[in-house]
Coordinates of C-alpha atoms in Angstrom, one line a residue:
Chain A
M1 CA 0.0 0.0 0.0
N2 CA 1.3 3.4 -1.0
R3 CA 0.2 5.7 1.8
R4 CA 1.5 8.8 0.0
A5 CA -1.1 8.2 -2.8
V6 CA -4.1 8.4 -0.3
W7 CA -4.0 12.1 0.6
P8 CA -3.7 13.6 -3.0
L9 CA -6.7 11.4 -4.1
A10 CA -8.7 12.4 -0.9
R11 CA -7.9 16.0 -1.4
C12 CA -9.1 15.9 -5.0
V13 CA -12.5 14.5 -3.8
I14 CA -12.8 17.2 -1.2
I15 CA -12.0 20.1 -3.7
E16 CA -14.5 18.6 -6.1
A17 CA -17.2 18.4 -3.4
V18 CA -16.6 22.0 -2.5
R19 CA -16.4 23.4 -6.1
R20 CA -19.4 21.5 -7.4
K21 CA -21.3 23.1 -4.6
D22 CA -22.3 20.0 -2.7
L23 CA -21.4 21.7 0.5
W24 CA -23.2 24.8 -0.4
V25 CA -26.4 22.9 -0.2
V26 CA -25.4 21.9 3.3
A27 CA -24.5 25.5 4.2
I28 CA -28.0 26.6 3.0
L29 CA -29.6 23.8 5.0
G30 CA -27.6 24.9 8.0
L31 CA -28.8 28.4 7.6
I32 CA -32.4 27.3 7.4
I33 CA -31.9 25.3 10.7
M34 CA -30.4 28.3 12.4
L35 CA -33.2 30.6 11.2
F36 CA -35.9 28.1 12.3
A37 CA -34.4 27.7 15.8
G38 CA -34.0 31.5 16.0
A39 CA -37.6 32.0 15.1
L40 CA -38.7 29.6 17.8
G41 CA -36.7 31.6 20.3
F42 CA -37.9 34.9 18.9
F43 CA -41.6 34.0 19.3
G44 CA -40.8 32.8 22.8
M45 CA -42.0 29.2 22.3
R46 CA -40.4 28.1 25.6
G47 CA -40.9 24.5 26.6
L48 CA -40.1 23.3 23.2
E49 CA -36.4 22.7 23.9
A50 CA -36.7 18.9 23.6
F51 CA -38.7 19.2 20.3
A52 CA -36.0 21.6 18.9
K53 CA -33.2 19.3 20.0
D54 CA -35.0 16.3 18.4
L55 CA -35.6 18.2 15.2
G56 CA -32.1 19.4 15.1
V57 CA -30.5 16.0 15.4
S58 CA -33.0 14.4 13.1
V59 CA -32.3 17.0 10.3
L60 CA -28.6 16.6 11.0
G61 CA -28.7 12.8 10.7
L62 CA -31.0 12.8 7.7
F63 CA -29.1 15.2 5.5
S64 CA -25.6 14.1 6.5
T65 CA -26.6 10.5 5.7
I66 CA -28.1 11.4 2.3
L67 CA -24.8 13.4 1.4
A68 CA -22.7 10.4 2.6
V69 CA -24.5 8.1 0.2
L70 CA -24.5 10.5 -2.7
I71 CA -20.8 11.5 -2.4
S72 CA -19.5 8.0 -2.0
A73 CA -21.7 6.2 -4.6
R74 CA -20.5 8.5 -7.4
Q75 CA -16.7 8.4 -6.8
I76 CA -15.6 5.3 -9.0
P77 CA -18.5 5.3 -11.5
E78 CA -17.8 9.0 -12.2
E79 CA -14.1 8.3 -12.7
M80 CA -15.1 5.6 -15.2
N81 CA -17.5 7.8 -17.1
R82 CA -15.0 10.6 -17.3
R83 CA -12.3 8.1 -18.2
T84 CA -9.9 9.6 -15.6
L85 CA -9.2 6.2 -14.1
C86 CA -6.5 5.4 -16.7
P87 CA -4.2 8.4 -16.2
L88 CA -4.5 7.8 -12.4
L89 CA -3.7 4.1 -12.6
A90 CA -0.9 4.8 -15.1
R91 CA 0.9 6.2 -12.0
P92 CA 2.9 3.8 -9.7
I93 CA -0.1 3.2 -7.4
S94 CA -2.1 0.0 -7.0
R95 CA -5.9 -0.3 -7.5
F96 CA -6.3 -0.6 -3.7
D97 CA -4.5 2.7 -3.2
L98 CA -6.9 4.3 -5.6
L99 CA -9.9 2.8 -3.8
L100 CA -8.6 3.8 -0.3
G101 CA -7.8 7.3 -1.5
K102 CA -11.3 7.8 -3.0
Y103 CA -13.0 6.3 0.0
C104 CA -11.1 8.5 2.5
G105 CA -11.9 11.6 0.3
A106 CA -15.6 10.6 0.4
V107 CA -15.5 10.2 4.2
L108 CA -13.6 13.5 4.8
A109 CA -16.0 15.4 2.5
T110 CA -19.0 13.9 4.3
W111 CA -17.4 14.7 7.7
L112 CA -16.8 18.3 6.5
A113 CA -20.5 18.6 5.5
F114 CA -21.5 17.0 8.8
A115 CA -19.3 19.4 10.8
M116 CA -20.9 22.4 9.0
L117 CA -24.4 21.1 9.7
A118 CA -23.6 20.3 13.3
A119 CA -22.1 23.8 13.8
A120 CA -25.3 25.3 12.4
T121 CA -27.5 23.1 14.5
A122 CA -25.4 24.0 17.7
I123 CA -25.6 27.7 16.9
G124 CA -29.3 27.4 16.3
L125 CA -29.9 25.5 19.5
L126 CA -27.7 27.9 21.5
A127 CA -29.7 30.8 20.0
F128 CA -32.8 29.0 21.3
G129 CA -31.2 28.8 24.7
V130 CA -31.0 25.0 24.7
P131 CA -28.1 23.8 26.9
F132 CA -25.7 21.0 25.6
E133 CA -25.2 17.8 27.5
P134 CA -22.1 15.9 27.0
I135 CA -24.0 13.2 25.3
F136 CA -24.3 15.5 22.3
A137 CA -20.5 15.1 21.8
Q138 CA -20.9 11.3 22.0
Y139 CA -23.7 11.6 19.4
L140 CA -21.5 13.5 17.0
L141 CA -18.6 11.1 17.5
L142 CA -20.8 8.0 16.9
K143 CA -22.6 9.6 14.0
M144 CA -19.3 10.3 12.3
L145 CA -18.4 6.6 12.8
G146 CA -21.8 5.7 11.3
L147 CA -21.2 8.0 8.3
A148 CA -17.9 6.4 7.6
A149 CA -19.6 3.0 7.6
V150 CA -22.4 4.3 5.3
C151 CA -19.8 5.7 2.9
A152 CA -18.1 2.3 2.8
A153 CA -21.3 0.5 2.0
S154 CA -22.3 2.9 -0.7
F155 CA -18.8 2.9 -2.2
A156 CA -18.8 -0.9 -2.4
L157 CA -22.4 -1.0 -3.8
S158 CA -21.4 1.4 -6.6
L159 CA -18.8 -1.1 -7.9
F160 CA -21.5 -3.8 -8.3
T161 CA -24.3 -1.8 -9.8
T162 CA -25.1 1.6 -11.4
P163 CA -24.5 4.8 -9.5
S164 CA -28.2 5.5 -9.1
A165 CA -29.1 2.0 -8.0
A166 CA -26.1 2.2 -5.5
A167 CA -27.5 5.5 -4.1
T168 CA -31.0 3.9 -3.8
F169 CA -29.7 0.8 -2.1
G170 CA -27.3 2.8 0.0
M171 CA -30.2 5.0 1.3
L172 CA -32.4 2.0 2.0
L173 CA -29.6 0.3 3.9
A174 CA -28.6 3.4 5.8
F175 CA -32.2 4.3 6.8
G176 CA -33.7 0.8 7.0
S177 CA -31.0 -1.5 8.3
G178 CA -32.7 -1.8 11.7
M179 CA -36.0 -2.6 10.1
L180 CA -34.4 -5.1 7.8
S181 CA -32.7 -6.8 10.8
R182 CA -36.0 -7.0 12.7
A183 CA -37.7 -8.5 9.6
F184 CA -35.1 -11.3 9.5
V185 CA -35.4 -11.9 13.2
L186 CA -39.2 -12.2 12.9
A187 CA -38.8 -14.4 9.9
G188 CA -36.4 -16.6 11.8
Q189 CA -38.7 -16.9 14.8
S190 CA -41.6 -17.9 12.6
C191 CA -39.6 -20.6 10.8
P192 CA -38.8 -24.2 11.8
S193 CA -35.8 -24.3 14.2
G194 CA -33.6 -26.0 11.6
T195 CA -33.6 -23.0 9.3
R196 CA -33.3 -20.3 12.0
W197 CA -29.6 -20.2 11.8
F198 CA -29.9 -19.1 8.1
Y199 CA -31.9 -16.0 9.0
G200 CA -29.6 -15.4 12.0
L201 CA -26.6 -15.4 9.6
I202 CA -28.3 -13.0 7.2
E203 CA -29.3 -10.7 10.1
S204 CA -25.7 -10.6 11.4
L205 CA -24.3 -9.8 7.9
V206 CA -26.6 -6.7 7.4
P207 CA -24.6 -3.6 8.7
Q208 CA -26.4 -2.1 11.7
F209 CA -26.2 1.6 10.9
S210 CA -28.9 2.5 13.4
L211 CA -26.6 1.4 16.2
F212 CA -24.4 4.5 15.6
D213 CA -27.4 6.9 15.9
I214 CA -28.1 8.0 19.4
G215 CA -29.9 11.2 18.3
G216 CA -33.0 10.3 20.3
R217 CA -30.9 9.8 23.5
A218 CA -29.1 13.1 22.8
A219 CA -32.4 15.0 22.3
G220 CA -33.8 13.5 25.4
G221 CA -30.8 14.4 27.5
W222 CA -29.9 10.7 28.5
P223 CA -26.8 9.9 30.5
L224 CA -23.6 9.2 28.6
V225 CA -23.2 6.0 26.7
P226 CA -20.5 3.7 28.5
V227 CA -17.0 4.0 27.0
S228 CA -17.0 0.3 26.4
V229 CA -20.0 0.6 24.1
V230 CA -18.3 3.4 22.2
G231 CA -15.2 1.3 21.9
A232 CA -17.3 -1.7 20.7
L233 CA -19.0 0.5 18.1
T234 CA -15.6 1.8 16.9
V235 CA -14.5 -1.8 16.3
Y236 CA -17.8 -2.6 14.7
C237 CA -17.4 0.4 12.3
T238 CA -13.8 -0.7 11.5
M239 CA -15.1 -4.1 10.6
I240 CA -17.8 -2.8 8.3
V241 CA -15.3 -0.4 6.6
G242 CA -12.7 -3.2 6.3
A243 CA -15.3 -5.7 4.8
M244 CA -16.7 -3.1 2.4
L245 CA -13.3 -2.0 1.1
C246 CA -12.3 -5.7 0.7
L247 CA -15.4 -6.3 -1.3
S248 CA -14.7 -3.2 -3.4
W249 CA -11.2 -4.4 -4.1
L250 CA -12.2 -7.9 -5.0
R251 CA -14.6 -6.4 -7.6
F252 CA -12.3 -3.8 -8.8
R253 CA -8.8 -5.4 -8.9
R254 CA -9.2 -7.1 -12.3
R255 CA -11.8 -5.0 -13.9
A256 CA -10.9 -4.0 -17.4
L257 CA -10.8 -0.1 -17.8
Chain B
M1 CA 17.4 -2.4 -21.0
E2 CA 17.5 -4.1 -24.4
R3 CA 13.9 -3.4 -25.2
A4 CA 11.7 -0.7 -24.0
I5 CA 8.5 -2.4 -25.0
E6 CA 8.0 -6.1 -25.6
V7 CA 4.7 -7.6 -26.6
E8 CA 4.7 -11.4 -27.1
G9 CA 1.6 -13.5 -28.2
L10 CA -0.8 -10.9 -26.7
V11 CA -4.4 -11.9 -26.7
V12 CA -7.0 -9.5 -25.2
T13 CA -10.6 -10.5 -24.9
Y14 CA -13.6 -8.7 -23.8
R15 CA -17.0 -9.9 -22.8
G16 CA -19.4 -9.0 -25.6
K17 CA -23.2 -9.2 -25.7
R18 CA -24.7 -12.3 -24.1
G19 CA -21.4 -12.9 -22.3
A20 CA -19.5 -14.2 -25.3
A21 CA -15.8 -13.5 -25.4
V22 CA -14.8 -11.1 -28.2
E23 CA -11.1 -11.1 -29.2
A24 CA -9.8 -7.5 -29.6
V25 CA -6.1 -8.6 -30.0
R26 CA -5.2 -12.0 -31.4
G27 CA -1.7 -13.0 -30.7
L28 CA 0.2 -9.9 -31.4
D29 CA 4.1 -9.7 -31.3
F30 CA 6.3 -6.6 -31.5
E31 CA 8.9 -4.8 -29.7
V32 CA 10.3 -1.3 -29.5
R33 CA 13.9 -0.6 -28.8
P34 CA 15.0 2.2 -26.3
G35 CA 15.0 5.6 -28.0
E36 CA 12.9 4.5 -30.9
V37 CA 9.7 6.3 -32.1
V38 CA 7.2 3.9 -33.2
G39 CA 3.8 4.7 -34.8
F40 CA 1.1 2.1 -33.9
L41 CA -1.3 2.1 -36.8
G42 CA -4.5 0.3 -37.9
P43 CA -8.0 1.0 -38.9
N44 CA -10.7 1.6 -36.3
G45 CA -11.4 -1.4 -34.1
A46 CA -8.0 -2.9 -35.1
G47 CA -7.0 -3.4 -31.4
K48 CA -4.7 -0.4 -31.0
S49 CA -6.2 0.9 -27.8
S50 CA -6.6 -2.5 -26.3
T51 CA -3.0 -3.3 -26.9
L52 CA -1.9 0.1 -25.3
K53 CA -4.3 -0.6 -22.4
A54 CA -2.7 -4.1 -21.9
L55 CA 0.7 -2.4 -22.0
M56 CA -0.3 -0.1 -19.1
G57 CA -2.0 -3.0 -17.2
F58 CA -5.6 -1.6 -17.6
V59 CA -6.7 -4.9 -19.1
E60 CA -5.4 -8.3 -18.2
P61 CA -4.3 -10.4 -21.3
A62 CA -6.1 -13.6 -21.9
S63 CA -2.7 -15.0 -22.9
G64 CA 0.7 -13.7 -23.9
S65 CA 2.7 -11.0 -22.1
C66 CA 3.7 -7.4 -22.3
R67 CA 6.8 -5.8 -20.7
V68 CA 7.6 -2.1 -20.3
A69 CA 11.2 -1.1 -19.5
G70 CA 11.9 -4.7 -18.7
H71 CA 9.1 -5.0 -16.1
P72 CA 5.8 -6.8 -16.3
A73 CA 3.1 -4.4 -17.7
G74 CA 1.0 -2.9 -15.0
S75 CA 3.5 -3.5 -12.3
L76 CA 4.6 -0.5 -10.2
E77 CA 8.1 -0.6 -11.6
A78 CA 6.8 -0.6 -15.1
K79 CA 4.5 2.3 -14.3
R80 CA 7.4 4.2 -12.8
H81 CA 9.1 4.2 -16.2
A82 CA 6.1 5.0 -18.4
G83 CA 3.8 8.0 -19.2
Y84 CA 0.4 7.4 -20.7
L85 CA -2.0 9.5 -22.7
P86 CA -5.4 7.9 -22.9
E87 CA -7.5 8.2 -26.2
V88 CA -10.3 10.2 -24.6
A89 CA -10.2 11.8 -21.1
Q90 CA -12.1 14.7 -19.7
Y91 CA -9.8 15.1 -16.6
Y92 CA -11.3 16.5 -13.4
P93 CA -13.7 19.3 -14.4
F94 CA -13.5 21.1 -11.1
L95 CA -9.7 21.1 -10.9
T96 CA -7.4 23.5 -12.6
P97 CA -4.6 22.2 -15.1
L98 CA -2.0 23.0 -12.3
E99 CA -4.0 21.1 -9.7
T100 CA -4.4 18.2 -12.1
L101 CA -0.7 18.0 -12.8
T102 CA 0.0 18.4 -9.0
L103 CA -2.4 15.4 -8.3
Y104 CA -0.7 13.2 -10.9
G105 CA 2.8 14.4 -9.9
E106 CA 2.2 13.5 -6.3
L107 CA 1.0 10.0 -7.3
Q108 CA 4.2 9.8 -9.4
G109 CA 6.2 10.4 -6.3
L110 CA 7.2 14.0 -7.0
K111 CA 6.8 16.7 -4.4
G112 CA 7.5 20.2 -3.3
D113 CA 9.4 22.7 -5.4
E114 CA 10.4 20.0 -7.8
L115 CA 6.8 19.2 -8.7
R116 CA 5.7 22.8 -8.7
H117 CA 8.6 23.7 -11.1
E118 CA 7.9 20.8 -13.4
A119 CA 4.2 21.4 -13.5
H120 CA 4.6 25.0 -14.5
E121 CA 7.3 24.1 -17.0
L122 CA 5.2 21.5 -18.6
L123 CA 2.1 23.7 -18.8
D124 CA 4.2 26.4 -20.5
M125 CA 5.6 23.9 -22.9
V126 CA 2.1 22.7 -24.0
G127 CA 0.9 26.3 -24.2
L128 CA -1.3 26.3 -21.1
G129 CA 0.9 28.7 -19.0
A130 CA -1.8 31.4 -19.1
A131 CA -4.7 29.0 -18.5
H132 CA -3.1 27.2 -15.5
S133 CA -5.6 28.4 -13.0
R134 CA -8.8 28.0 -15.1
Q135 CA -11.0 25.0 -14.1
N136 CA -10.7 22.2 -16.6
R137 CA -14.5 22.3 -17.3
T138 CA -13.9 25.8 -18.9
L139 CA -11.2 24.5 -21.3
S140 CA -11.7 23.5 -24.9
K141 CA -11.2 19.9 -26.2
G142 CA -7.8 20.8 -27.6
M143 CA -6.7 22.5 -24.4
L144 CA -7.7 19.4 -22.4
Q145 CA -5.7 17.2 -24.8
R146 CA -2.7 19.5 -23.9
V147 CA -3.4 18.9 -20.1
G148 CA -3.3 15.2 -21.0
I149 CA 0.0 15.5 -22.9
A150 CA 1.5 17.5 -20.0
Q151 CA 0.4 14.9 -17.5
A152 CA 1.9 12.1 -19.6
L153 CA 5.2 13.9 -19.7
L154 CA 5.3 14.4 -15.9
G155 CA 8.3 12.8 -14.1
S156 CA 10.2 12.5 -17.4
P157 CA 9.3 8.9 -18.2
D158 CA 11.6 6.7 -20.2
V159 CA 8.7 5.3 -22.2
L160 CA 5.8 7.3 -23.5
V161 CA 2.6 5.5 -24.6
L162 CA 0.2 7.9 -26.3
D163 CA -3.2 6.9 -27.6
E164 CA -4.5 9.2 -30.4
V165 CA -2.0 11.8 -29.5
T166 CA -3.1 14.5 -32.0
S167 CA -6.9 14.2 -31.2
G168 CA -8.5 17.6 -30.8
L169 CA -5.4 19.6 -31.7
D170 CA -5.4 22.3 -34.2
P171 CA -2.5 22.6 -36.8
V172 CA -0.5 24.9 -34.5
G173 CA -1.1 22.6 -31.6
R174 CA 0.2 19.7 -33.7
R175 CA 3.2 21.5 -34.7
E176 CA 3.9 22.3 -31.0
L177 CA 3.3 18.8 -30.1
R178 CA 5.7 17.5 -32.7
A179 CA 8.4 19.8 -31.2
V180 CA 7.7 18.5 -27.7
L181 CA 7.9 14.9 -28.8
R182 CA 11.1 15.5 -30.8
E183 CA 12.6 17.1 -27.7
R184 CA 11.7 14.0 -25.7
R185 CA 13.1 11.7 -28.4
N186 CA 16.4 13.7 -28.3
R187 CA 16.5 13.1 -24.6
G188 CA 16.4 9.3 -25.3
C189 CA 12.7 8.8 -24.5
T190 CA 11.0 5.8 -26.3
L191 CA 7.7 6.7 -27.9
L192 CA 4.9 4.4 -29.0
F193 CA 1.9 6.2 -30.3
S194 CA -1.3 5.5 -32.2
S195 CA -2.7 8.0 -34.5
H196 CA -4.8 8.3 -37.6
E197 CA -2.8 11.3 -38.7
L198 CA -0.4 9.6 -41.0
S199 CA 1.5 12.8 -41.8
E200 CA 2.4 13.0 -38.1
V201 CA 3.6 9.4 -38.2
E202 CA 5.6 10.1 -41.3
M203 CA 7.2 13.2 -39.7
L204 CA 8.0 11.7 -36.3
C205 CA 8.4 8.0 -36.5
D206 CA 11.4 5.8 -37.0
R207 CA 9.2 2.7 -37.6
I208 CA 5.6 1.8 -37.9
V209 CA 3.7 -1.2 -36.6
L210 CA 0.6 -1.9 -38.6
I211 CA -2.3 -4.1 -37.2
E212 CA -5.7 -5.2 -38.3
H213 CA -8.3 -7.4 -36.5
G214 CA -5.9 -7.6 -33.6
R215 CA -3.1 -9.1 -35.7
L216 CA 0.2 -7.7 -36.9
I217 CA 0.1 -7.0 -40.6
E218 CA 3.6 -5.5 -41.0
E219 CA 6.4 -3.5 -39.4
R220 CA 8.3 -1.1 -41.6
N221 CA 11.2 1.3 -41.2
V222 CA 9.8 4.7 -42.1
E223 CA 12.8 5.9 -44.1
A224 CA 12.8 2.7 -46.1
L225 CA 9.1 3.0 -46.7
K226 CA 9.4 6.5 -47.8
D227 CA 12.1 5.4 -50.4
E228 CA 9.8 2.7 -51.5
L229 CA 6.8 5.0 -51.9
R230 CA 8.8 7.7 -53.7
R231 CA 8.1 7.8 -57.4
F232 CA 10.4 9.5 -60.0
S233 CA 9.5 10.5 -63.5
I234 CA 11.5 11.7 -66.5
V235 CA 10.7 13.4 -69.7
Y236 CA 13.1 13.0 -72.6
R237 CA 13.2 13.3 -76.3
G238 CA 14.9 10.5 -78.4
Q239 CA 14.9 6.7 -78.9
A240 CA 15.8 5.3 -75.5
S241 CA 13.7 2.3 -74.5
M242 CA 12.3 1.9 -71.0
I243 CA 10.9 -1.5 -71.4
G244 CA 11.4 -3.7 -68.3
L245 CA 12.5 -0.7 -66.3
S246 CA 9.5 1.7 -65.8
E247 CA 6.1 1.4 -64.2
E248 CA 4.7 3.6 -67.0
W249 CA 6.2 4.6 -70.3
R250 CA 4.4 6.5 -73.0
E251 CA 4.9 8.9 -75.9
R252 CA 3.3 12.3 -75.3
S253 CA 1.5 14.4 -78.0
D254 CA 4.6 16.7 -78.4
G255 CA 6.8 13.7 -79.4
T256 CA 8.6 13.5 -76.0
F257 CA 8.5 10.4 -73.8
Y258 CA 7.3 10.1 -70.2
A259 CA 8.5 7.3 -67.9
R260 CA 7.8 6.7 -64.2
F261 CA 9.9 4.7 -61.8
T262 CA 9.9 3.3 -58.3
G263 CA 13.0 4.1 -56.3
K264 CA 16.3 5.8 -57.0
K265 CA 17.8 2.7 -58.6
G266 CA 15.3 2.7 -61.4
L267 CA 15.8 6.4 -62.0
M268 CA 19.6 6.0 -62.3
Q269 CA 19.3 3.1 -64.7
A270 CA 16.8 5.1 -66.9
M271 CA 19.1 8.1 -67.1
E272 CA 22.0 5.8 -68.1
R273 CA 19.8 4.5 -71.0
V274 CA 18.8 8.0 -71.9
F275 CA 22.4 9.2 -72.1
A276 CA 23.6 5.9 -73.8
A277 CA 21.0 6.4 -76.6
G278 CA 22.0 10.0 -77.1
A279 CA 18.5 11.2 -76.1
E280 CA 17.9 14.6 -74.6
L281 CA 16.8 14.6 -70.9
I282 CA 14.2 17.4 -70.5
D283 CA 12.8 17.0 -67.0
V284 CA 13.2 14.9 -63.8
T285 CA 10.6 15.0 -61.0
A286 CA 10.3 13.3 -57.7
D287 CA 6.9 12.5 -56.0
Q288 CA 7.0 11.8 -52.2
G289 CA 4.3 9.1 -52.4
S290 CA 1.4 8.9 -49.9
F291 CA 1.4 7.0 -46.6
E292 CA -2.4 7.1 -46.9
D293 CA -2.2 5.1 -50.1
Y294 CA 0.2 2.7 -48.5
F295 CA -2.1 2.3 -45.5
V296 CA -5.2 1.6 -47.6
Q297 CA -3.3 -0.9 -49.8
A298 CA -1.7 -2.7 -46.8
I299 CA -5.1 -3.0 -45.1
G300 CA -6.7 -4.1 -48.3
R301 CA -4.0 -6.7 -48.9
S302 CA -4.6 -8.2 -45.5
A303 CA -8.4 -8.4 -45.9

């Protein structure tokens, strides 16, 4: 692995995300959030702090996840459409270096958008006079891990299908993984005991992105999540990213350009 | 390094409609010596781009092998020695030419002042010095081709593989490109390029490799081919016979004779006959011959 190749590729993804105005959309959304929260404060709607916090983290989670899916699902297909892969791979870098660089760029661009949205939400909530509990910081950290995992899944999907299908599947997986798992659990429970292991296996293979979302707890002012849980989720995120990058590489390593 | 490029028994297949394998290259063999400039020619669909892609490791050969600078094609070592210009590329629309070269340069292992200096020098060389900070999406097709040429030259590679190198360039751009490629050749760089512009091939190449349907048709030395294509004609008055010597021999309406010959040897023998017969030599002309005619005939012969 050529680590020197990763940053130039990632930087290129971030510059493109900024110049094609992906992040402008985020900035406008952030402004709307701030104005909305400011309006609530201006009209003196006290007692709605929990509602405002819930709305803030929901909007933050929703838009950052959509951006994560869209940014990562287009990376490799767009390179193929523009035929820019050949000049890149003519350099002394491996195909894995290229995948890693593009993935890191997608994650950093997503995190940048998330940071902008989070800052707007925080400013809006502060303007509304809503205090921050430490769990909000944990929410941000876990959400960033979740976004990295969503990016990896969408990135891998884009190598197996068309970019639009990858974006659709990515969204379904990002927003519906919990529901999908519950469906498999229920299906397993209603099946004969001999076939339950099959549903259990599928359920364990579906990435559980909802585990990284503690927005509801953050809005409700719950106590901090234990450090061991945060550690376990970090390991889980690493496993998802590793598995998805491996899948991407297996698909891409011999693909004719 | 005895050979800059070696292609042995190369077979490249693609999956066509309904999953059937389609052979784009069918057992191709050729080599390029260090410092040589070779034109890689063939009609559309002959397998030129597939061969060049195999040379860069973008497609895996079904059988056979390719080596660049003595290293297996596609290996990091081979890529360290090679520069590549793809047939069509749009480059990053939201980056500037300078940022594009910086990206490729960093991937090549260049950095700092060395990279900045080389990027600016190359952009000046290809005529994009004034446009280095414009985003690629605002550049014309020809300007993007110049970005492509500049990125191929980054890091001063020993071997340059250029696919449709003159595509999108105007006559001035082509002339500038020829100067750039000649300068690289003088530095000892090996060039293999495909082009449909036979005049470029004629002006730049030492040798041509002609393929069709993925197979080698012939390899020719360009100077020898030029000699072969050159036609000489004489006009004389008198009784010298050109039977068995000329391609065409006829008496003209003014009583003079016209004769046409292939190669210098035929011309010299004809002039000896004219002088030996005491005839009067009126005119001698040389016609360069057309690479296009040669190309069409060679492809026609192979069909």
